[in-house]
PDB file of C-alpha atoms in Angstrom:
ATOM      1  CA  UNK A   1       1.025 -49.347  17.545  1.00 49.00           C
ATOM      2  CA  UNK A   2      -0.666 -48.196  14.143  1.00 45.00           C
ATOM      3  CA  UNK A   3      -0.651 -51.642  12.831  1.00 47.00           C
ATOM      4  CA  UNK A   4      -2.244 -52.967  16.004  1.00 51.00           C
ATOM      5  CA  UNK A   5      -5.034 -50.367  16.019  1.00 45.00           C
ATOM      6  CA  UNK A   6      -5.863 -51.094  12.238  1.00 40.00           C
ATOM      7  CA  UNK A   7      -6.348 -54.756  12.991  1.00 44.00           C
ATOM      8  CA  UNK A   8      -8.374 -54.009  15.605  1.00 44.00           C
ATOM      9  CA  UNK A   9     -10.850 -51.306  13.667  1.00 44.00           C
ATOM     10  CA  UNK A  10     -10.991 -54.245  10.868  1.00 40.00           C
ATOM     11  CA  UNK A  11     -11.962 -56.917  13.510  1.00 42.00           C
ATOM     12  CA  UNK A  12     -14.442 -54.553  15.230  1.00 41.00           C
ATOM     13  CA  UNK A  13     -16.069 -53.722  11.565  1.00 40.00           C
ATOM     14  CA  UNK A  14     -16.109 -57.242  10.768  1.00 40.00           C
ATOM     15  CA  UNK A  15     -18.142 -58.051  13.791  1.00 38.00           C
ATOM     16  CA  UNK A  16     -20.683 -55.114  13.231  1.00 39.00           C
ATOM     17  CA  UNK A  17     -21.116 -55.769   9.379  1.00 39.00           C
ATOM     18  CA  UNK A  18     -24.710 -56.762   8.404  1.00 35.00           C
ATOM     19  CA  UNK A  19     -24.508 -60.066   6.378  1.00 37.00           C
ATOM     20  CA  UNK A  20     -27.107 -62.073   5.066  1.00 34.00           C
ATOM     21  CA  UNK A  21     -27.430 -65.391   6.779  1.00 37.00           C
ATOM     22  CA  UNK A  22     -26.924 -68.632   4.635  1.00 36.00           C
ATOM     23  CA  UNK A  23     -28.602 -71.969   5.198  1.00 37.00           C
ATOM     24  CA  UNK A  24     -27.571 -75.167   3.044  1.00 37.00           C
ATOM     25  CA  UNK A  25     -30.970 -76.808   2.030  1.00 37.00           C
ATOM     26  CA  UNK A  26     -31.281 -80.541   1.990  1.00 38.00           C
ATOM     27  CA  UNK A  27     -29.317 -80.794  -1.431  1.00 40.00           C
ATOM     28  CA  UNK A  28     -26.639 -78.703  -0.282  1.00 38.00           C
ATOM     29  CA  UNK A  29     -27.705 -75.585  -2.051  1.00 38.00           C
ATOM     30  CA  UNK A  30     -27.322 -72.470   0.064  1.00 39.00           C
ATOM     31  CA  UNK A  31     -30.038 -69.708  -0.034  1.00 41.00           C
ATOM     32  CA  UNK A  32     -30.141 -66.415   2.157  1.00 41.00           C
ATOM     33  CA  UNK A  33     -32.614 -66.741   4.870  1.00 43.00           C
ATOM     34  CA  UNK A  34     -33.791 -63.198   4.215  1.00 49.00           C
ATOM     35  CA  UNK A  35     -35.281 -64.471   0.765  1.00 52.00           C
ATOM     36  CA  UNK A  36     -36.831 -67.563   2.023  1.00 49.00           C
ATOM     37  CA  UNK A  37     -40.750 -67.423   1.001  1.00 60.00           C
ATOM     38  CA  UNK A  38     -42.930 -66.682   3.900  1.00 73.00           C
ATOM     39  CA  UNK A  39     -46.525 -68.469   2.813  1.00 85.00           C
ATOM     40  CA  UNK A  40     -49.327 -67.392   4.693  1.00 90.00           C
ATOM     41  CA  UNK A  41     -52.782 -69.390   4.898  1.00 95.00           C
ATOM     42  CA  UNK A  42     -56.285 -68.361   6.420  1.00 96.00           C
ATOM     43  CA  UNK A  43     -56.956 -69.978   9.507  1.00 94.00           C
ATOM     44  CA  UNK A  44     -60.349 -70.540   9.956  1.00 94.00           C
ATOM     45  CA  UNK A  45     -62.094 -70.096  13.284  1.00 95.00           C
ATOM     46  CA  UNK A  46     -65.595 -71.696  14.679  1.00 97.00           C
ATOM     47  CA  UNK A  47     -68.462 -72.668  12.264  1.00 98.00           C
ATOM     48  CA  UNK A  48     -70.859 -70.074  11.316  1.00 97.00           C
ATOM     49  CA  UNK A  49     -73.918 -69.356   9.535  1.00 97.00           C
ATOM     50  CA  UNK A  50     -73.766 -69.087   5.735  1.00 97.00           C
ATOM     51  CA  UNK A  51     -74.870 -65.603   4.452  1.00 97.00           C
ATOM     52  CA  UNK A  52     -78.375 -65.965   3.481  1.00 96.00           C
ATOM     53  CA  UNK A  53     -77.966 -64.950  -0.262  1.00 96.00           C
ATOM     54  CA  UNK A  54     -75.436 -67.718  -0.463  1.00 97.00           C
ATOM     55  CA  UNK A  55     -78.359 -70.249   0.697  1.00 97.00           C
ATOM     56  CA  UNK A  56     -80.698 -68.936  -1.793  1.00 97.00           C
ATOM     57  CA  UNK A  57     -77.880 -69.245  -4.392  1.00 97.00           C
ATOM     58  CA  UNK A  58     -77.305 -72.890  -3.657  1.00 97.00           C
ATOM     59  CA  UNK A  59     -81.172 -73.495  -3.395  1.00 97.00           C
ATOM     60  CA  UNK A  60     -81.362 -72.241  -7.079  1.00 96.00           C
ATOM     61  CA  UNK A  61     -77.997 -73.586  -8.319  1.00 96.00           C
ATOM     62  CA  UNK A  62     -77.492 -76.664  -6.377  1.00 96.00           C
ATOM     63  CA  UNK A  63     -74.798 -77.931  -8.712  1.00 93.00           C
ATOM     64  CA  UNK A  64     -72.741 -74.785  -7.754  1.00 93.00           C
ATOM     65  CA  UNK A  65     -73.131 -75.964  -4.064  1.00 95.00           C
ATOM     66  CA  UNK A  66     -71.953 -79.677  -4.041  1.00 92.00           C
ATOM     67  CA  UNK A  67     -69.194 -80.887  -2.295  1.00 90.00           C
ATOM     68  CA  UNK A  68     -66.541 -82.451  -4.664  1.00 88.00           C
ATOM     69  CA  UNK A  69     -63.342 -84.225  -4.512  1.00 87.00           C
ATOM     70  CA  UNK A  70     -60.050 -82.958  -5.526  1.00 92.00           C
ATOM     71  CA  UNK A  71     -56.854 -81.532  -3.952  1.00 94.00           C
ATOM     72  CA  UNK A  72     -57.623 -78.953  -1.069  1.00 95.00           C
ATOM     73  CA  UNK A  73     -54.216 -76.830  -2.203  1.00 96.00           C
ATOM     74  CA  UNK A  74     -53.334 -76.071  -5.902  1.00 96.00           C
ATOM     75  CA  UNK A  75     -49.766 -76.350  -7.000  1.00 96.00           C
ATOM     76  CA  UNK A  76     -48.771 -72.765  -8.541  1.00 95.00           C
ATOM     77  CA  UNK A  77     -46.926 -73.611 -11.558  1.00 96.00           C
ATOM     78  CA  UNK A  78     -46.138 -70.734 -14.170  1.00 97.00           C
ATOM     79  CA  UNK A  79     -48.885 -72.239 -16.202  1.00 97.00           C
ATOM     80  CA  UNK A  80     -51.597 -72.304 -13.125  1.00 97.00           C
ATOM     81  CA  UNK A  81     -50.232 -68.789 -12.428  1.00 97.00           C
ATOM     82  CA  UNK A  82     -51.077 -67.718 -15.941  1.00 97.00           C
ATOM     83  CA  UNK A  83     -54.537 -69.263 -16.057  1.00 97.00           C
ATOM     84  CA  UNK A  84     -55.393 -67.560 -12.701  1.00 97.00           C
ATOM     85  CA  UNK A  85     -54.219 -64.064 -13.972  1.00 98.00           C
ATOM     86  CA  UNK A  86     -56.191 -64.713 -17.002  1.00 98.00           C
ATOM     87  CA  UNK A  87     -59.297 -65.485 -15.355  1.00 98.00           C
ATOM     88  CA  UNK A  88     -59.276 -62.655 -12.891  1.00 98.00           C
ATOM     89  CA  UNK A  89     -58.344 -60.119 -15.586  1.00 98.00           C
ATOM     90  CA  UNK A  90     -60.981 -61.449 -18.056  1.00 98.00           C
ATOM     91  CA  UNK A  91     -63.840 -61.696 -15.374  1.00 98.00           C
ATOM     92  CA  UNK A  92     -63.044 -58.423 -14.170  1.00 98.00           C
ATOM     93  CA  UNK A  93     -63.379 -56.928 -17.902  1.00 97.00           C
ATOM     94  CA  UNK A  94     -66.312 -59.078 -18.837  1.00 97.00           C
ATOM     95  CA  UNK A  95     -68.942 -58.253 -15.989  1.00 97.00           C
ATOM     96  CA  UNK A  96     -70.373 -54.676 -15.401  1.00 95.00           C
ATOM     97  CA  UNK A  97     -69.894 -53.672 -11.693  1.00 92.00           C
ATOM     98  CA  UNK A  98     -73.632 -52.854 -10.565  1.00 91.00           C
ATOM     99  CA  UNK A  99     -74.726 -52.846  -7.091  1.00 86.00           C
ATOM    100  CA  UNK A 100     -77.841 -55.222  -5.971  1.00 80.00           C
ATOM    101  CA  UNK A 101     -81.090 -53.133  -5.965  1.00 77.00           C
ATOM    102  CA  UNK A 102     -82.110 -52.536  -2.543  1.00 76.00           C
ATOM    103  CA  UNK A 103     -85.792 -53.635  -2.995  1.00 73.00           C
ATOM    104  CA  UNK A 104     -84.255 -57.060  -4.167  1.00 78.00           C
ATOM    105  CA  UNK A 105     -81.994 -57.506  -1.391  1.00 79.00           C
ATOM    106  CA  UNK A 106     -78.483 -59.278  -1.663  1.00 87.00           C
ATOM    107  CA  UNK A 107     -78.676 -61.615  -4.699  1.00 93.00           C
ATOM    108  CA  UNK A 108     -75.828 -64.031  -5.729  1.00 96.00           C
ATOM    109  CA  UNK A 109     -75.368 -65.051  -9.211  1.00 95.00           C
ATOM    110  CA  UNK A 110     -73.042 -66.741 -11.563  1.00 96.00           C
ATOM    111  CA  UNK A 111     -72.052 -66.046 -15.144  1.00 95.00           C
ATOM    112  CA  UNK A 112     -73.829 -62.575 -15.313  1.00 95.00           C
ATOM    113  CA  UNK A 113     -73.394 -59.372 -17.621  1.00 96.00           C
ATOM    114  CA  UNK A 114     -73.629 -57.292 -14.760  1.00 95.00           C
ATOM    115  CA  UNK A 115     -73.241 -57.545 -10.884  1.00 94.00           C
ATOM    116  CA  UNK A 116     -71.406 -57.120  -7.872  1.00 95.00           C
ATOM    117  CA  UNK A 117     -68.535 -58.368  -6.037  1.00 96.00           C
ATOM    118  CA  UNK A 118     -70.003 -61.875  -5.008  1.00 97.00           C
ATOM    119  CA  UNK A 119     -71.290 -62.215  -8.713  1.00 97.00           C
ATOM    120  CA  UNK A 120     -67.629 -61.649  -9.854  1.00 98.00           C
ATOM    121  CA  UNK A 121     -66.330 -64.214  -7.255  1.00 98.00           C
ATOM    122  CA  UNK A 122     -68.778 -67.060  -7.985  1.00 98.00           C
ATOM    123  CA  UNK A 123     -67.981 -66.386 -11.991  1.00 98.00           C
ATOM    124  CA  UNK A 124     -64.134 -66.619 -11.490  1.00 98.00           C
ATOM    125  CA  UNK A 125     -64.488 -69.748  -9.283  1.00 97.00           C
ATOM    126  CA  UNK A 126     -67.035 -71.350 -12.021  1.00 96.00           C
ATOM    127  CA  UNK A 127     -64.374 -70.639 -14.891  1.00 98.00           C
ATOM    128  CA  UNK A 128     -61.499 -72.147 -13.023  1.00 97.00           C
ATOM    129  CA  UNK A 129     -63.533 -75.335 -12.254  1.00 96.00           C
ATOM    130  CA  UNK A 130     -64.559 -75.352 -15.875  1.00 96.00           C
ATOM    131  CA  UNK A 131     -60.431 -75.548 -16.676  1.00 96.00           C
ATOM    132  CA  UNK A 132     -59.814 -78.269 -14.276  1.00 95.00           C
ATOM    133  CA  UNK A 133     -59.390 -76.658 -11.021  1.00 96.00           C
ATOM    134  CA  UNK A 134     -59.945 -78.276  -7.918  1.00 96.00           C
ATOM    135  CA  UNK A 135     -63.263 -76.699  -6.392  1.00 96.00           C
ATOM    136  CA  UNK A 136     -61.868 -77.570  -2.883  1.00 96.00           C
ATOM    137  CA  UNK A 137     -59.090 -75.111  -3.613  1.00 97.00           C
ATOM    138  CA  UNK A 138     -61.482 -72.255  -4.297  1.00 97.00           C
ATOM    139  CA  UNK A 139     -63.414 -70.591  -1.583  1.00 98.00           C
ATOM    140  CA  UNK A 140     -65.725 -67.530  -1.509  1.00 98.00           C
ATOM    141  CA  UNK A 141     -64.745 -65.178   1.185  1.00 98.00           C
ATOM    142  CA  UNK A 142     -66.794 -62.512   3.019  1.00 98.00           C
ATOM    143  CA  UNK A 143     -64.812 -59.217   3.848  1.00 98.00           C
ATOM    144  CA  UNK A 144     -65.122 -55.526   4.751  1.00 97.00           C
ATOM    145  CA  UNK A 145     -63.168 -52.904   2.786  1.00 97.00           C
ATOM    146  CA  UNK A 146     -61.519 -49.954   4.422  1.00 96.00           C
ATOM    147  CA  UNK A 147     -64.584 -48.246   4.181  1.00 94.00           C
ATOM    148  CA  UNK A 148     -66.662 -50.613   6.098  1.00 95.00           C
ATOM    149  CA  UNK A 149     -68.746 -51.973   2.855  1.00 94.00           C
ATOM    150  CA  UNK A 150     -69.390 -55.612   2.758  1.00 94.00           C
ATOM    151  CA  UNK A 151     -67.240 -57.168  -0.025  1.00 96.00           C
ATOM    152  CA  UNK A 152     -66.771 -60.768  -1.388  1.00 97.00           C
ATOM    153  CA  UNK A 153     -63.389 -62.380  -3.125  1.00 98.00           C
ATOM    154  CA  UNK A 154     -62.385 -65.674  -4.284  1.00 98.00           C
ATOM    155  CA  UNK A 155     -59.460 -67.238  -2.253  1.00 98.00           C
ATOM    156  CA  UNK A 156     -57.271 -69.516  -3.916  1.00 98.00           C
ATOM    157  CA  UNK A 157     -55.466 -72.166  -1.965  1.00 97.00           C
ATOM    158  CA  UNK A 158     -51.945 -72.637  -3.423  1.00 97.00           C
ATOM    159  CA  UNK A 159     -48.775 -74.151  -2.297  1.00 96.00           C
ATOM    160  CA  UNK A 160     -47.550 -70.562  -2.102  1.00 96.00           C
ATOM    161  CA  UNK A 161     -50.347 -69.370   0.269  1.00 97.00           C
ATOM    162  CA  UNK A 162     -53.892 -68.320   0.189  1.00 98.00           C
ATOM    163  CA  UNK A 163     -54.339 -66.003  -3.012  1.00 98.00           C
ATOM    164  CA  UNK A 164     -56.996 -63.630  -3.345  1.00 98.00           C
ATOM    165  CA  UNK A 165     -58.841 -62.659  -6.663  1.00 98.00           C
ATOM    166  CA  UNK A 166     -60.795 -59.471  -6.186  1.00 98.00           C
ATOM    167  CA  UNK A 167     -62.864 -57.497  -8.712  1.00 97.00           C
ATOM    168  CA  UNK A 168     -61.644 -54.336  -7.543  1.00 97.00           C
ATOM    169  CA  UNK A 169     -58.028 -54.933  -9.182  1.00 97.00           C
ATOM    170  CA  UNK A 170     -56.344 -57.396 -11.391  1.00 97.00           C
ATOM    171  CA  UNK A 171     -53.516 -57.880  -9.138  1.00 97.00           C
ATOM    172  CA  UNK A 172     -53.411 -61.087  -7.421  1.00 97.00           C
ATOM    173  CA  UNK A 173     -52.308 -60.627  -3.665  1.00 96.00           C
ATOM    174  CA  UNK A 174     -51.831 -62.900  -0.546  1.00 97.00           C
ATOM    175  CA  UNK A 175     -54.649 -62.668   1.650  1.00 97.00           C
ATOM    176  CA  UNK A 176     -52.513 -60.835   4.462  1.00 95.00           C
ATOM    177  CA  UNK A 177     -51.488 -58.336   1.286  1.00 96.00           C
ATOM    178  CA  UNK A 178     -54.829 -56.922   0.722  1.00 97.00           C
ATOM    179  CA  UNK A 179     -56.621 -54.026   2.604  1.00 97.00           C
ATOM    180  CA  UNK A 180     -60.018 -56.305   3.428  1.00 98.00           C
ATOM    181  CA  UNK A 181     -60.874 -57.210   6.890  1.00 97.00           C
ATOM    182  CA  UNK A 182     -61.657 -60.865   6.910  1.00 98.00           C
ATOM    183  CA  UNK A 183     -65.242 -62.078   8.217  1.00 98.00           C
ATOM    184  CA  UNK A 184     -65.836 -65.207   7.367  1.00 98.00           C
ATOM    185  CA  UNK A 185     -64.957 -68.161   4.466  1.00 98.00           C
ATOM    186  CA  UNK A 186     -66.356 -71.053   2.659  1.00 97.00           C
ATOM    187  CA  UNK A 187     -65.068 -74.561   3.485  1.00 96.00           C
ATOM    188  CA  UNK A 188     -63.373 -76.209   0.939  1.00 94.00           C
ATOM    189  CA  UNK A 189     -64.630 -79.401   1.635  1.00 95.00           C
ATOM    190  CA  UNK A 190     -68.403 -78.308   1.502  1.00 96.00           C
ATOM    191  CA  UNK A 191     -69.090 -74.820  -0.067  1.00 95.00           C
ATOM    192  CA  UNK A 192     -72.315 -74.834   1.936  1.00 97.00           C
ATOM    193  CA  UNK A 193     -70.139 -74.381   5.259  1.00 97.00           C
ATOM    194  CA  UNK A 194     -68.753 -71.329   6.230  1.00 98.00           C
ATOM    195  CA  UNK A 195     -66.292 -70.373   8.984  1.00 98.00           C
ATOM    196  CA  UNK A 196     -65.776 -67.211  10.896  1.00 97.00           C
ATOM    197  CA  UNK A 197     -62.394 -65.706  10.163  1.00 95.00           C
TER     198      UNK A 197
END
């Protein structure tokens, strides 16, 4: 009687035990499904009007707004990841954060000594392109902070999802892992074209 109760208890315990599901990949290597990466990409909606300050930026800097070739997604190797972190941190350090003057309106600039969020994003984009990164994978996005302030960031499309380079932090995060509310983003194919998010 005791032996049968013990067997029943062990059987029931094994049925209710939480186990990590395993799946064999194409090469027969098993990995836990709980640890499988979940990459996330921004999904554009309909085309929208570009921010007026970006239109002015393109008029003054036409070479920055040319549709170019290249891959629309970057393979995030260890070297590429290091470059991304380096550019994000160095630009965050090198530009003194100053809001645009109200009497001048919103002015977008690249490679400046002082500026606001879009100037950081444009400079990061410019530095990465100079390092050989595909312009099609580097897009400026307009967002709102948790406090409702307009904010711009650089979004890098990688094989590990869309990553955000933000002047408020040196940490590079997936777009869904930020505290931002997404408004619009550039097209990867043509920097002058923007989409609602």
